[in-house]
Short mmCIF file of C-alpha atoms in Angstrom, two decimals:
data_model
loop_
_atom_site.label_atom_id
_atom_site.label_comp_id
_atom_site.label_asym_id
_atom_site.label_seq_id
_atom_site.Cartn_x
_atom_site.Cartn_y
_atom_site.Cartn_z
CA ASN A 15 123.79 98.51 105.45
CA ALA A 16 120.52 96.68 104.68
CA GLY A 17 119.39 98.90 101.75
CA VAL A 18 115.63 98.73 101.35
CA THR A 19 113.69 96.41 103.66
CA GLN A 20 110.06 95.40 103.46
CA THR A 21 107.75 93.61 105.82
CA PRO A 22 106.00 91.23 105.65
CA LYS A 23 107.42 88.95 102.96
CA PHE A 24 104.13 87.09 102.48
CA GLN A 25 100.56 87.83 103.48
CA VAL A 26 97.18 86.21 102.89
CA LEU A 27 94.13 88.42 103.49
CA LYS A 28 90.41 87.87 103.18
CA THR A 29 88.38 90.28 101.12
CA GLY A 30 87.60 93.38 103.18
CA GLN A 31 90.48 93.03 105.62
CA SER A 32 93.02 95.81 106.01
CA MET A 33 96.76 95.77 106.31
CA THR A 34 99.85 98.00 106.14
CA LEU A 35 102.99 97.10 104.19
CA GLN A 36 106.09 98.57 105.72
CA CYS A 37 109.18 99.87 103.94
CA ALA A 38 112.39 101.36 105.31
CA GLN A 39 115.66 102.47 103.70
CA ASP A 40 118.96 103.24 105.28
CA MET A 41 120.63 105.03 102.35
CA ASN A 42 119.45 108.52 103.31
CA HIS A 43 117.45 108.72 100.06
CA ASN A 44 114.98 111.52 99.45
CA SER A 45 112.51 109.70 97.23
CA MET A 46 110.56 106.52 97.91
CA TYR A 47 108.10 104.58 95.78
CA TRP A 48 105.53 101.79 95.95
CA TYR A 49 104.96 99.56 92.90
CA ARG A 50 102.87 96.54 92.18
CA GLN A 51 103.92 93.86 89.70
CA ASP A 52 101.45 91.59 88.00
CA PRO A 53 102.16 88.99 85.28
CA GLY A 54 102.40 90.68 81.86
CA MET A 55 101.89 94.14 83.33
CA GLY A 56 105.34 95.13 84.42
CA LEU A 57 105.92 97.42 87.38
CA ARG A 58 103.15 99.95 87.96
CA LEU A 59 103.63 102.87 90.28
CA ILE A 60 101.03 103.14 93.06
CA TYR A 61 102.27 106.13 95.04
CA TYR A 62 105.53 107.91 95.47
CA SER A 63 107.11 110.44 97.85
CA ALA A 64 109.56 112.78 96.20
CA SER A 65 110.75 114.02 99.58
CA GLU A 66 109.87 113.77 103.26
CA GLY A 67 106.49 115.26 103.86
CA THR A 68 105.16 114.89 100.29
CA THR A 69 103.24 112.09 98.60
CA ASP A 70 101.71 111.83 95.14
CA LYS A 71 99.57 109.38 93.20
CA GLY A 72 101.06 107.18 90.60
CA GLU A 73 99.42 105.19 87.87
CA VAL A 74 97.24 102.88 90.02
CA PRO A 75 96.44 104.58 93.39
CA ASN A 76 92.85 103.44 93.88
CA GLY A 77 92.33 101.31 96.97
CA TYR A 78 95.63 102.36 98.56
CA ASN A 79 96.89 105.01 100.94
CA VAL A 80 100.44 105.90 101.90
CA SER A 81 102.31 107.58 104.73
CA ARG A 82 105.83 108.97 104.60
CA LEU A 83 106.45 108.60 108.30
CA ASN A 84 109.95 110.13 108.17
CA LYS A 85 112.83 110.17 105.70
CA ARG A 86 113.51 106.43 106.22
CA GLU A 87 109.99 104.96 106.22
CA PHE A 88 107.20 104.82 103.68
CA SER A 89 104.15 102.63 104.35
CA LEU A 90 101.38 101.43 102.07
CA ARG A 91 97.92 100.70 103.46
CA LEU A 92 95.11 98.67 102.02
CA GLU A 93 91.95 99.74 103.79
CA SER A 94 89.61 97.09 102.42
CA ALA A 95 91.45 94.44 100.46
CA ALA A 96 90.04 93.10 97.19
CA PRO A 97 91.07 90.05 95.12
CA SER A 98 92.26 92.47 92.39
CA GLN A 99 94.96 93.62 94.82
CA THR A 100 96.60 90.21 94.76
CA SER A 101 100.07 91.06 93.53
CA VAL A 102 103.71 91.42 94.37
CA TYR A 103 104.46 94.81 95.98
CA PHE A 104 107.86 96.41 95.76
CA CYS A 105 109.13 99.43 97.62
CA ALA A 106 112.03 101.41 96.13
CA SER A 107 114.09 104.44 96.98
CA SER A 108 116.35 106.85 95.14
CA GLN A 109 118.41 109.91 95.93
CA GLY A 110 116.46 111.95 93.39
CA ALA A 111 113.63 111.59 90.88
CA GLN A 112 115.95 110.96 87.92
CA GLU A 113 118.37 108.67 89.66
CA THR A 114 118.76 104.94 90.13
CA GLN A 115 116.04 103.27 92.15
CA TYR A 116 116.95 100.56 94.68
CA PHE A 117 114.34 97.95 95.35
CA GLY A 118 113.31 96.03 98.43
CA PRO A 119 112.77 92.20 98.32
CA GLY A 120 109.02 92.54 97.77
CA THR A 121 105.85 91.45 99.54
CA ARG A 122 103.66 88.72 98.01
CA LEU A 123 100.05 89.43 98.85
CA LEU A 124 97.15 87.07 98.21
CA VAL A 125 93.63 88.33 98.74
CA LEU A 126 90.99 85.61 98.91
CA GLN B 6 100.74 103.88 72.43
CA LYS B 7 102.47 102.68 75.62
CA GLU B 8 104.99 105.07 77.09
CA VAL B 9 107.74 102.48 77.20
CA GLU B 10 107.59 99.41 74.97
CA GLN B 11 109.57 96.22 75.01
CA ASN B 12 109.15 92.92 73.23
CA SER B 13 108.09 90.46 75.92
CA GLY B 14 110.06 87.57 74.39
CA PRO B 15 111.26 85.07 75.33
CA LEU B 16 114.44 85.91 73.49
CA SER B 17 116.54 82.76 73.26
CA VAL B 18 120.27 82.92 72.52
CA PRO B 19 122.99 80.24 72.72
CA GLU B 20 125.68 80.54 75.36
CA GLY B 21 128.48 82.82 74.21
CA ALA B 22 126.34 84.76 71.74
CA ILE B 23 125.36 88.43 71.87
CA ALA B 24 121.87 89.16 73.25
CA SER B 25 120.25 92.37 72.01
CA LEU B 26 117.38 93.84 73.96
CA ASN B 27 115.43 96.83 72.70
CA CYS B 28 113.16 99.47 74.19
CA THR B 29 111.28 102.39 72.64
CA TYR B 30 109.72 105.31 74.47
CA SER B 31 107.20 107.96 73.58
CA ASP B 32 108.29 111.06 75.61
CA ARG B 33 110.78 112.86 73.42
CA GLY B 34 111.93 115.00 76.35
CA SER B 35 113.01 112.06 78.49
CA GLN B 36 116.58 112.41 79.82
CA SER B 37 117.29 109.42 82.01
CA PHE B 38 117.25 105.74 80.97
CA PHE B 39 117.87 102.57 82.93
CA TRP B 40 118.14 98.86 82.41
CA TYR B 41 117.22 96.58 85.29
CA ARG B 42 117.58 92.82 85.55
CA GLN B 43 114.99 90.75 87.45
CA TYR B 44 115.45 87.09 88.24
CA SER B 45 112.29 85.07 88.79
CA GLY B 46 110.90 85.69 92.28
CA LYS B 47 113.41 88.47 93.02
CA SER B 48 113.44 92.24 92.94
CA PRO B 49 114.79 94.33 90.02
CA GLU B 50 118.47 95.34 90.22
CA LEU B 51 120.23 97.99 88.14
CA ILE B 52 122.41 96.89 85.24
CA MET B 53 123.11 100.19 83.50
CA SER B 54 122.02 103.82 83.42
CA ILE B 55 122.54 106.03 80.40
CA TYR B 56 121.81 109.71 79.92
CA SER B 57 123.57 110.79 76.69
CA ASN B 58 123.30 109.64 73.09
CA GLY B 59 125.75 106.93 72.13
CA ASP B 60 127.15 103.85 73.80
CA LYS B 61 128.04 103.15 77.39
CA GLU B 62 129.98 100.00 78.22
CA ASP B 63 130.34 98.16 81.53
CA GLY B 64 131.98 94.77 81.33
CA ARG B 65 129.90 92.49 79.11
CA PHE B 66 127.08 95.03 78.97
CA THR B 67 126.64 97.91 76.54
CA ALA B 68 123.74 100.34 76.65
CA GLN B 69 122.96 102.34 73.52
CA LEU B 70 120.82 105.44 73.42
CA ASN B 71 119.40 107.20 70.38
CA LYS B 72 117.18 110.11 71.43
CA ALA B 73 116.27 111.13 67.89
CA SER B 74 114.78 107.66 67.20
CA GLN B 75 113.59 107.33 70.83
CA TYR B 76 115.07 103.97 71.53
CA VAL B 77 117.46 102.51 74.04
CA SER B 78 119.05 99.08 73.76
CA LEU B 79 121.12 96.73 75.85
CA LEU B 80 123.67 94.37 74.42
CA ILE B 81 125.00 91.47 76.44
CA ARG B 82 128.19 89.97 75.04
CA ASP B 83 129.34 86.41 75.73
CA SER B 84 125.90 85.56 77.15
CA GLN B 85 125.90 83.11 80.07
CA PRO B 86 123.07 80.93 81.40
CA SER B 87 123.20 83.09 84.53
CA ASP B 88 122.06 86.04 82.37
CA SER B 89 118.69 84.33 81.91
CA ALA B 90 116.24 86.76 83.49
CA THR B 91 113.72 89.45 82.65
CA TYR B 92 115.26 92.72 81.57
CA LEU B 93 113.23 95.89 82.36
CA CYS B 94 113.74 99.18 80.58
CA ALA B 95 112.87 102.30 82.61
CA VAL B 96 112.56 105.89 81.37
CA VAL B 97 112.16 109.02 83.47
CA THR B 98 109.63 111.30 81.80
CA SER B 99 110.19 115.01 81.32
CA GLY B 100 108.20 117.42 83.45
CA THR B 101 106.77 115.07 86.07
CA TYR B 102 110.01 113.08 86.42
CA LYS B 103 108.16 109.82 86.81
CA TYR B 104 109.86 106.49 86.27
CA ILE B 105 107.98 104.44 83.65
CA PHE B 106 108.86 100.78 83.29
CA GLY B 107 108.40 98.65 80.25
CA THR B 108 106.82 95.23 80.73
CA GLY B 109 110.21 93.56 80.32
CA THR B 110 111.87 91.13 77.92
CA ARG B 111 112.50 87.60 79.10
CA LEU B 112 115.94 86.36 78.04
CA LYS B 113 116.88 82.71 77.93
CA VAL B 114 120.53 81.78 77.42
CA LEU B 115 120.79 78.19 76.29
CA ALA B 116 123.74 76.12 77.48
#
């Protein structure tokens, strides 16, 4: 039982490059989330998926897209990376919207 | 006004003392409250959840909720150096059911 897994762990991009962050959970959770964490800013919600087939914007969605591929997988895409997107990205999942969220190990992204 | 507010700290306490962490929130209709612990370079992990007014105890940890005053606190008894971490308060808002995290309080337990 791996919980929530994320790939890659680290990534360095040049401005304008694109990439997809992958997230998968094996807890049969309905809801999945993408956050970014910056020093002094706490965790900020980028996008979330309340259930398979639905996605909604969070607090900071600009520059990102998401896909809920199936119940297990939720990916985050940066179409044209910018230095402002340098951050640590966490994926999380929960059984329901008001329940405990379980976090993946994070992806450290540096955009040059 | 931020939706969830925490003092960023650092809060320094000696080993064996009680650490008191506080969080206030703005949405009076919020029903679900969580405390997460995050070690440096790691992901957040759940410490406690609380849904009703009053105290909830789990080992050395006690969460306290006061909905009338819109605050939730976490007490850590017999603090250990291994408790040194950032503690994040999270509140689920009414209506949209979005998780809102505070910016966290950094706790240092001095040996």
